[in-house]
Short mmCIF file of C-alpha atoms and ligand atoms in Angstrom, two decimals:
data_model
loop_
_atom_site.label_atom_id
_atom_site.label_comp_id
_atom_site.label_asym_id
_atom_site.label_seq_id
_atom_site.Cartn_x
_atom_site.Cartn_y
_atom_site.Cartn_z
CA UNK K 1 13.19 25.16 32.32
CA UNK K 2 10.52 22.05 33.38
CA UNK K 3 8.96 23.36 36.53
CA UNK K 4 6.68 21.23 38.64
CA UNK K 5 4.51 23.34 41.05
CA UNK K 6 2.25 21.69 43.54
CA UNK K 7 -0.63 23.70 44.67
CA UNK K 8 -0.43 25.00 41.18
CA UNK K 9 -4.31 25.25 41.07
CA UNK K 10 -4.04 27.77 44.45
CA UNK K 11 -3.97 31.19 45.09
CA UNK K 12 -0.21 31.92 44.62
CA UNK K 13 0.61 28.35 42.57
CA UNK K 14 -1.33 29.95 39.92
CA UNK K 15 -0.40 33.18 39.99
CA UNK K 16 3.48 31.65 40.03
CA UNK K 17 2.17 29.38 37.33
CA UNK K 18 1.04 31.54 34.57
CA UNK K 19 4.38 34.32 35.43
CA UNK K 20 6.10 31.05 34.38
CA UNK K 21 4.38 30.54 31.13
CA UNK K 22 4.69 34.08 30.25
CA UNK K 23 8.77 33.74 30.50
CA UNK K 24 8.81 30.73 27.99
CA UNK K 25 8.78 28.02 30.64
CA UNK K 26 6.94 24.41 31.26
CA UNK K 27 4.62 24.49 34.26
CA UNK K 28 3.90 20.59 35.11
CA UNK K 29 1.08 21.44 38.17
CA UNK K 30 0.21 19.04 40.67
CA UNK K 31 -3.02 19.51 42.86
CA UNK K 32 -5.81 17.77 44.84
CA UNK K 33 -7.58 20.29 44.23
CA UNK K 34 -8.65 20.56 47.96
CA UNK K 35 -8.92 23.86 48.22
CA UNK K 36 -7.05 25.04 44.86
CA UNK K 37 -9.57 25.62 41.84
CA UNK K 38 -9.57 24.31 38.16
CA UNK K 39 -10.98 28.33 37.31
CA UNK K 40 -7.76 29.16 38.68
CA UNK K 41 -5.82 27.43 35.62
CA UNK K 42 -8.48 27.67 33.31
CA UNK K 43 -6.54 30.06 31.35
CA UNK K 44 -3.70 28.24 31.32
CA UNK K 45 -4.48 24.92 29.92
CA UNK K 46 -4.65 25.90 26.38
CA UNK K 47 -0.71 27.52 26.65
CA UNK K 48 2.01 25.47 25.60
CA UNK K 49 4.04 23.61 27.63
CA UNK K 50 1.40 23.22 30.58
CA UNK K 51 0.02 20.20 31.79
CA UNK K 52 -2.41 19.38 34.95
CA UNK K 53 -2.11 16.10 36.98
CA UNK K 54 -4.70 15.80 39.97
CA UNK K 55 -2.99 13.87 42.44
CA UNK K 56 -2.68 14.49 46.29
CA UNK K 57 0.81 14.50 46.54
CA UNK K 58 0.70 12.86 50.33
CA UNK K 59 0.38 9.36 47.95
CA UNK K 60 3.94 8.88 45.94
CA UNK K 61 3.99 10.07 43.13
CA UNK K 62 6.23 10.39 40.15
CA UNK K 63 6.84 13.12 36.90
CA UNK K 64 7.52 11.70 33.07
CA UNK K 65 10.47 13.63 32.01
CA UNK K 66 13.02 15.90 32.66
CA UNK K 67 12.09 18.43 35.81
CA UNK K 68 14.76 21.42 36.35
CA UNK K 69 12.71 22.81 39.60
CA UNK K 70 10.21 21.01 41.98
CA UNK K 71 8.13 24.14 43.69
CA UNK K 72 5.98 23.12 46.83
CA UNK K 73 3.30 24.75 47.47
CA UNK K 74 0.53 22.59 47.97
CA UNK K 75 -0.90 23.42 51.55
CA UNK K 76 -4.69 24.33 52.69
CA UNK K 77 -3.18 27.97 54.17
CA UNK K 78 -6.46 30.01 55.70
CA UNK K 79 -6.66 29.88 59.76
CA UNK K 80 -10.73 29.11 58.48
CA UNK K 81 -9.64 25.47 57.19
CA UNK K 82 -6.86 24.25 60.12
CA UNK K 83 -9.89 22.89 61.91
CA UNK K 84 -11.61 21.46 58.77
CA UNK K 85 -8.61 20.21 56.74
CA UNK K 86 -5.97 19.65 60.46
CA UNK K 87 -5.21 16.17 59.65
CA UNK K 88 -4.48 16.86 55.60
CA UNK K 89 -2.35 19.90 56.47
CA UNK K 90 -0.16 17.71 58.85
CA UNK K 91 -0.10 15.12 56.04
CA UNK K 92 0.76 17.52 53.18
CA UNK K 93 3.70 19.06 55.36
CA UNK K 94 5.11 15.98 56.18
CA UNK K 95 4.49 13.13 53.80
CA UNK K 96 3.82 15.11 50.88
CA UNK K 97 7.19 17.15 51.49
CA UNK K 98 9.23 13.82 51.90
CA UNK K 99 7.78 12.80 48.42
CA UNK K 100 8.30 16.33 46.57
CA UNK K 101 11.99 16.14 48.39
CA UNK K 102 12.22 12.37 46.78
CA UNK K 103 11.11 13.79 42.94
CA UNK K 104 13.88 16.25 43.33
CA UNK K 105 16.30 14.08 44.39
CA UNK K 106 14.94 11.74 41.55
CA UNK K 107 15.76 14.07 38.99
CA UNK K 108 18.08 16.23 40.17
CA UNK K 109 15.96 19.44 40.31
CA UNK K 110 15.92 22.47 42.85
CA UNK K 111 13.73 21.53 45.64
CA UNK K 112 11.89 24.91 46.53
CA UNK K 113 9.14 24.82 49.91
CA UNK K 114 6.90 27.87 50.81
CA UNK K 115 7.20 27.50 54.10
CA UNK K 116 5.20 30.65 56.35
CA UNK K 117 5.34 33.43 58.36
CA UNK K 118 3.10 31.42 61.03
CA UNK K 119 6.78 29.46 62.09
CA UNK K 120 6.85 32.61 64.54
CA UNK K 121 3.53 31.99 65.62
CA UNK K 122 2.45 34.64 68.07
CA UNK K 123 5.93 36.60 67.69
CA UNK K 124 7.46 37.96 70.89
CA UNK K 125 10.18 40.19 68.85
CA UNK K 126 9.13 42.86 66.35
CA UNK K 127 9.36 42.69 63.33
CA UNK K 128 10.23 38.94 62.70
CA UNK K 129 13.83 38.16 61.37
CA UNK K 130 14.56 34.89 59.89
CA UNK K 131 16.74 33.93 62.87
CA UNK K 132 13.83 34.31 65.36
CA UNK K 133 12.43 30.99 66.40
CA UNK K 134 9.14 32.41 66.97
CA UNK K 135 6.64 31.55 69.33
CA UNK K 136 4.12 28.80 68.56
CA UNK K 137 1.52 26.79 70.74
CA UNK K 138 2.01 22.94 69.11
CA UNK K 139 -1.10 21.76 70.32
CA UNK K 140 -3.57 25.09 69.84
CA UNK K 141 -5.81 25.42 66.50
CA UNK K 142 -2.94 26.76 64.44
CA UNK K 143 -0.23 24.37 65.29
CA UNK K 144 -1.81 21.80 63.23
CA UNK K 145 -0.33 24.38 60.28
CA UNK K 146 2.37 25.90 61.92
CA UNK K 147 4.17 22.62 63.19
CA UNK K 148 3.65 21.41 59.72
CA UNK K 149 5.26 24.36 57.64
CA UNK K 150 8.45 23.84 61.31
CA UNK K 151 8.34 20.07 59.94
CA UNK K 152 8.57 20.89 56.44
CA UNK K 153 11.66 23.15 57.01
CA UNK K 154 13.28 20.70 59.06
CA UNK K 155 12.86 17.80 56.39
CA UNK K 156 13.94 20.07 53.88
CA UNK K 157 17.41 21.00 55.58
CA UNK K 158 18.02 17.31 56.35
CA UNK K 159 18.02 16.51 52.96
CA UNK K 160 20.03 19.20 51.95
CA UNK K 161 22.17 18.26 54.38
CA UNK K 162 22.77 14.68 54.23
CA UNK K 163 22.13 14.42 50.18
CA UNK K 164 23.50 17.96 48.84
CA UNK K 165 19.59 18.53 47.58
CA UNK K 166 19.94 22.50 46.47
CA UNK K 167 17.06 23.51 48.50
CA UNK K 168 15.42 27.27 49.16
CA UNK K 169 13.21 27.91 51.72
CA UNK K 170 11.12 31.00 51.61
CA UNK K 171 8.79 32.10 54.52
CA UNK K 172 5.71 33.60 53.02
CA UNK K 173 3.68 36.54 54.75
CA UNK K 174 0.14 37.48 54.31
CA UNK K 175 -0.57 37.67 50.42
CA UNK K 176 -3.29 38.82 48.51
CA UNK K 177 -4.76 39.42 45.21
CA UNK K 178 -6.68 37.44 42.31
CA UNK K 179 -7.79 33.71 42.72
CA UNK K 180 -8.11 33.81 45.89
CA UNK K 181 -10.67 31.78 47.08
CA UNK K 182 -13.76 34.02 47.64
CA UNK K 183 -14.99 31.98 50.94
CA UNK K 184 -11.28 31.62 52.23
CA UNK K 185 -12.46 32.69 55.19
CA UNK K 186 -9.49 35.24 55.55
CA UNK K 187 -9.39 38.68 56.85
CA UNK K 188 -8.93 40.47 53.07
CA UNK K 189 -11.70 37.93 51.28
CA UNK K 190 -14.02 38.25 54.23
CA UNK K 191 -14.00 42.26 54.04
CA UNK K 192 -14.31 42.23 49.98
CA UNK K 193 -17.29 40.19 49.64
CA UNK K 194 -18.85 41.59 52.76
CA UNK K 195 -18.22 45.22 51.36
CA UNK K 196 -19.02 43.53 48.06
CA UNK K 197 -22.72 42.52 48.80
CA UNK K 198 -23.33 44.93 51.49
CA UNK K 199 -23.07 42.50 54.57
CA UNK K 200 -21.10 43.31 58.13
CA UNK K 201 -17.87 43.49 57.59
CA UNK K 202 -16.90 40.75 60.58
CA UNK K 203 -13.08 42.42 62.79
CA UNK K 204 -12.45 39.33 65.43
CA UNK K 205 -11.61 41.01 68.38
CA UNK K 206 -11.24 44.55 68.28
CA UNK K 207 -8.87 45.13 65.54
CA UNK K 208 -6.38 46.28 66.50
CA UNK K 209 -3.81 43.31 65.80
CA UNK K 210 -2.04 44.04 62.97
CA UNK K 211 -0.85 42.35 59.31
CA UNK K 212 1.26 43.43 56.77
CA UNK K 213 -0.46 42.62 53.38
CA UNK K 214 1.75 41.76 50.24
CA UNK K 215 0.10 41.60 46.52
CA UNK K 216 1.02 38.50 44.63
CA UNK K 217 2.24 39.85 41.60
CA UNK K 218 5.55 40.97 43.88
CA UNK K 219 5.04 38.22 46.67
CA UNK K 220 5.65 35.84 42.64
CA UNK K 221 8.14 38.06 41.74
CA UNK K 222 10.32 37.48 45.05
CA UNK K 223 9.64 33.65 45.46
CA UNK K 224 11.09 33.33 41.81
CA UNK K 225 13.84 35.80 42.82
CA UNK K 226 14.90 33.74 45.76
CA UNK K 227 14.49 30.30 43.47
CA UNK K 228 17.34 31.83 41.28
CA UNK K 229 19.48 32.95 43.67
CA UNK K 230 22.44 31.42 45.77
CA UNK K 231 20.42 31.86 48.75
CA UNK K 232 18.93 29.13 50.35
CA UNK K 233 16.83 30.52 53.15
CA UNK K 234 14.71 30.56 54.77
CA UNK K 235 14.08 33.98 53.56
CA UNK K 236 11.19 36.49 54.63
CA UNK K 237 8.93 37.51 51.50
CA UNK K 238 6.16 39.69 52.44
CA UNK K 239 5.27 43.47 52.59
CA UNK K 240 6.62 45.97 55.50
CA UNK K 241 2.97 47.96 55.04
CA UNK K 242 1.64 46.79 58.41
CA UNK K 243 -2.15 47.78 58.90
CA UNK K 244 -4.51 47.17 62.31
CA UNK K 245 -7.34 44.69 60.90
CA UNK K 246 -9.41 48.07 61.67
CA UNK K 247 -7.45 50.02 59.43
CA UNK K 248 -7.84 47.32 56.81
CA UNK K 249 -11.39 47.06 56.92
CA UNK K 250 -11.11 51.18 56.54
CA UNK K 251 -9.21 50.30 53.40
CA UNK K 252 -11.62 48.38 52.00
CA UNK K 253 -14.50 50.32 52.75
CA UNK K 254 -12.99 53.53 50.85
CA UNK K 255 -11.90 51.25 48.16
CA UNK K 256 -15.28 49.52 47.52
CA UNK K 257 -17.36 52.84 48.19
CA UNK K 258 -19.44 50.38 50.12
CA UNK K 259 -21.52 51.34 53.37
CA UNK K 260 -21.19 48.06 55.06
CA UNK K 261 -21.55 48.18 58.50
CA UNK K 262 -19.14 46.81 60.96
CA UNK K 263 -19.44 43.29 63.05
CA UNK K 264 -16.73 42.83 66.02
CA UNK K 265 -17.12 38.80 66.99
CA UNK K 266 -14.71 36.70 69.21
CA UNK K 267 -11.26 36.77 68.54
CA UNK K 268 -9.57 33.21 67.51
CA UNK K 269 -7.82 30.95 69.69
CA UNK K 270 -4.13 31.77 69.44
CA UNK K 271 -4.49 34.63 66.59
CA UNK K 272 -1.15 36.40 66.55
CA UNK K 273 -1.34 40.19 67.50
CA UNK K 274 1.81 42.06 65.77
CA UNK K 275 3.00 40.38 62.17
CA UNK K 276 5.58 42.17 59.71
CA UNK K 277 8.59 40.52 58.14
CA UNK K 278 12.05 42.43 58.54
CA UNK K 279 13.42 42.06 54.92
CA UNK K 280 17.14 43.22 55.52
CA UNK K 281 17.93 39.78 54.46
CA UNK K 282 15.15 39.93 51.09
CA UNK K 283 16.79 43.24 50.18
CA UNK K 284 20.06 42.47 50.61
CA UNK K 285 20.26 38.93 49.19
CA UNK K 286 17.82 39.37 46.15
CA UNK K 287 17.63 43.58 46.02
CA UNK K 288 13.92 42.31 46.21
CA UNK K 289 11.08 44.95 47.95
CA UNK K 290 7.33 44.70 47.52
CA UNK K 291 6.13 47.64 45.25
CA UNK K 292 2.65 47.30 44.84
CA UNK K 293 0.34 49.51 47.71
CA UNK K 294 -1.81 47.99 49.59
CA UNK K 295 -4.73 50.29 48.58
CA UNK K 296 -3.56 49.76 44.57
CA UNK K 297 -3.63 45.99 45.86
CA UNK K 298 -7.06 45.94 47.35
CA UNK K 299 -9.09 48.10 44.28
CA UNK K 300 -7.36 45.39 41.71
CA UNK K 301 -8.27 42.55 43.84
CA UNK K 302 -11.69 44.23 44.37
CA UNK K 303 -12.36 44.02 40.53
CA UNK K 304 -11.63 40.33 40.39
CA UNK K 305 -13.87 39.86 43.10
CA UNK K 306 -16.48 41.80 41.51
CA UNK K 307 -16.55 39.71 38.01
CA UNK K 308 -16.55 36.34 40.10
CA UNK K 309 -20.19 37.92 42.35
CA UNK K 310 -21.28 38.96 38.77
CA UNK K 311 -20.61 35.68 37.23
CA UNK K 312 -22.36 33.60 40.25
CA UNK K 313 -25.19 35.69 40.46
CA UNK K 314 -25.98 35.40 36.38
CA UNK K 315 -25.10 31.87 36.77
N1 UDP A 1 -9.87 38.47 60.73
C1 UDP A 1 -10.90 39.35 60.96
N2 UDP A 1 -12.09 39.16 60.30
C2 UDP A 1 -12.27 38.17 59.40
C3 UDP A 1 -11.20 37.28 59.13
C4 UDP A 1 -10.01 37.47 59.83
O1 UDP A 1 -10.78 40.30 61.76
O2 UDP A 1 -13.38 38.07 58.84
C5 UDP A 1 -8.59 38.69 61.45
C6 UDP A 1 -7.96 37.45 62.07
O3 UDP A 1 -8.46 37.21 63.36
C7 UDP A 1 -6.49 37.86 62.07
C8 UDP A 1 -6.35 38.74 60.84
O4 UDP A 1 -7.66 39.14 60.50
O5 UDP A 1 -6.20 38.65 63.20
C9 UDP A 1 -5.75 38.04 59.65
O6 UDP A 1 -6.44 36.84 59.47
P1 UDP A 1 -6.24 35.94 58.18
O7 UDP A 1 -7.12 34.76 58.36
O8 UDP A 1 -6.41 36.75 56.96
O9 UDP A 1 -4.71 35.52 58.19
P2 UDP A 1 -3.65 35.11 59.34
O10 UDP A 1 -2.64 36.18 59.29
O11 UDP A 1 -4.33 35.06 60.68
O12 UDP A 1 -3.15 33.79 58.92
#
């Protein structure tokens, strides 16, 4: 199949992008490359039947060809960039859903959004099932990224309403792994490259919220499951191994044999303080279940991080 992927060039477009290549299929990836990184497809470019477009796809846009699946992912996603990047998020929700929507309809492809586990915002009902409306503040730091992803889903069921578009919906919980970007600014980067280099690792508030962390070789493996199935969401794909940010930094500590002190600063504006997905509908739909532990998850992503220090500092 002809897959286009926006946000191909970011943490989990990649990943998705090269587990596409490997099983024989064309990867067409659109990016602005806004926070998304040409390293991050590096490898790719030379494999047949991938192409790169940079385009911002909140300006219309069009793909040559036939297209079987149009995968939207293209979002700045790190709590460190809603202040930085508020007004592009909004834009690449809204807009630049309408016009992925449009392409599918256009050639008669899937339409698949990553939508997020922030639609339950600060969640008042442990864990969060898909048919919990959650519990977000529209006009606090995060709504800027929440509202979007509520927008996005909204758009998406219109048009699978009123056109027939065949439309899944997956909401994505934290993920981790390779290509990330090293200054995210999330919880997992911060901690690696603070353990990394030696430097405090930085808990906001005093860490006890909690996450559940998901690697992205099975966070892939369940988006792709959901995109072939009959389901169209919005589904939960995340990891049930909930941690307290303290517990995490722990983790990471032991992982990295680093003696890194520990930094407590401010807690954000809004930050939620309980987050784990309940997957009855994951399990039960696509028999899918995140395999990979989160201590397996950190040491691999640990190594990746290590090359990248290595290659800046001989750079
Ligand atoms: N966090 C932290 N230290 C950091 C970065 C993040 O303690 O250096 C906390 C943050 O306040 C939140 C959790 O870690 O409670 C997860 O943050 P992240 O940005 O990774 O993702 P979120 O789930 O908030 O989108």
């Amino acid at each position: 199949m002809r897959y286009v992927i926006t946000g191909g060039a970011g943490f989990i477009g990649s990943n998705m992008s090269r587990t596409l290549l490997d099983q024989g299929h064309e990867v067409v990836v659109i990016d602005n490359l806004s926070t998304g990184a040409i390293q991050n497809i590096e490898s790719l470019v030379d494999q047949p039947g991938f192409c790169f477009v940079n385009q911002d796809v909140t300006e219309a846009f069009g793909v040559e060809g036939q297209v079987d699946r149009v995968m939207h992912l293209a979002s700045p996603a790190s709590p460190a960039d809603f202040d930085r990047l508020s007004l592009e998020i909004l834009a690449v929700g809204s807009d630049g859903t309408r016009h992925c929507l449009d392409l599918a309809m256009a050639k008669g492809a899937r339409f698949f959004l990553a939508s997020t586990s922030e639609v339950y915002g600060d969640p008042l009902v442990h864990p969060q099932p898909e048919s919990y409306f959650g519990n977000v503040n529209p006009v606090g730091p995060r709504g800027v990224y929440d509202e979007s992803k509520r927008f996005a889903e909204a758009l998406t069921f219109a048009y699978n309403r009123r056109f027939g578009l065949d439309v899944r919906v997956v909401r994505i919980f934290n993920t981790f792994g390779p290509n990330m970007r090293i200054d995210d600014g999330r919880a997992i980067t911060n901690f690696l490259w603070q353990a990394l280099t030696g430097a405090p690792i930085t808990i906001y508030g005093d860490g006890s919220q909690t996450r559940s962390f998901c690697y992205v070789d099975d966070e892939v493996r369940g988006l792709l499951a959901l995109n072939e199935s009959n389901c169209k969401g919005p589904v939960n794909i995340g990891s049930t191994f909930e941690f307290t940010l303290s517990e995490l930094a722990d983790i990471v500590l032991e992982v990295t044999g680093s003696s890194s002190p520990i930094e407590y600063l401010p807690l954000p504006e809004d930050d939620p303080a309980r987050r784990r997905p309940d997957l009855t509908l994951a399990t039960a739909e696509l028999g899918w279940e995140p395999t990979v532990e989160v201590r397996e998850g950190v040491a691999r992503t640990a190594q990746y991080f290590r090359k990248l220090l290595a290659t800046s500092d001989s750079g």
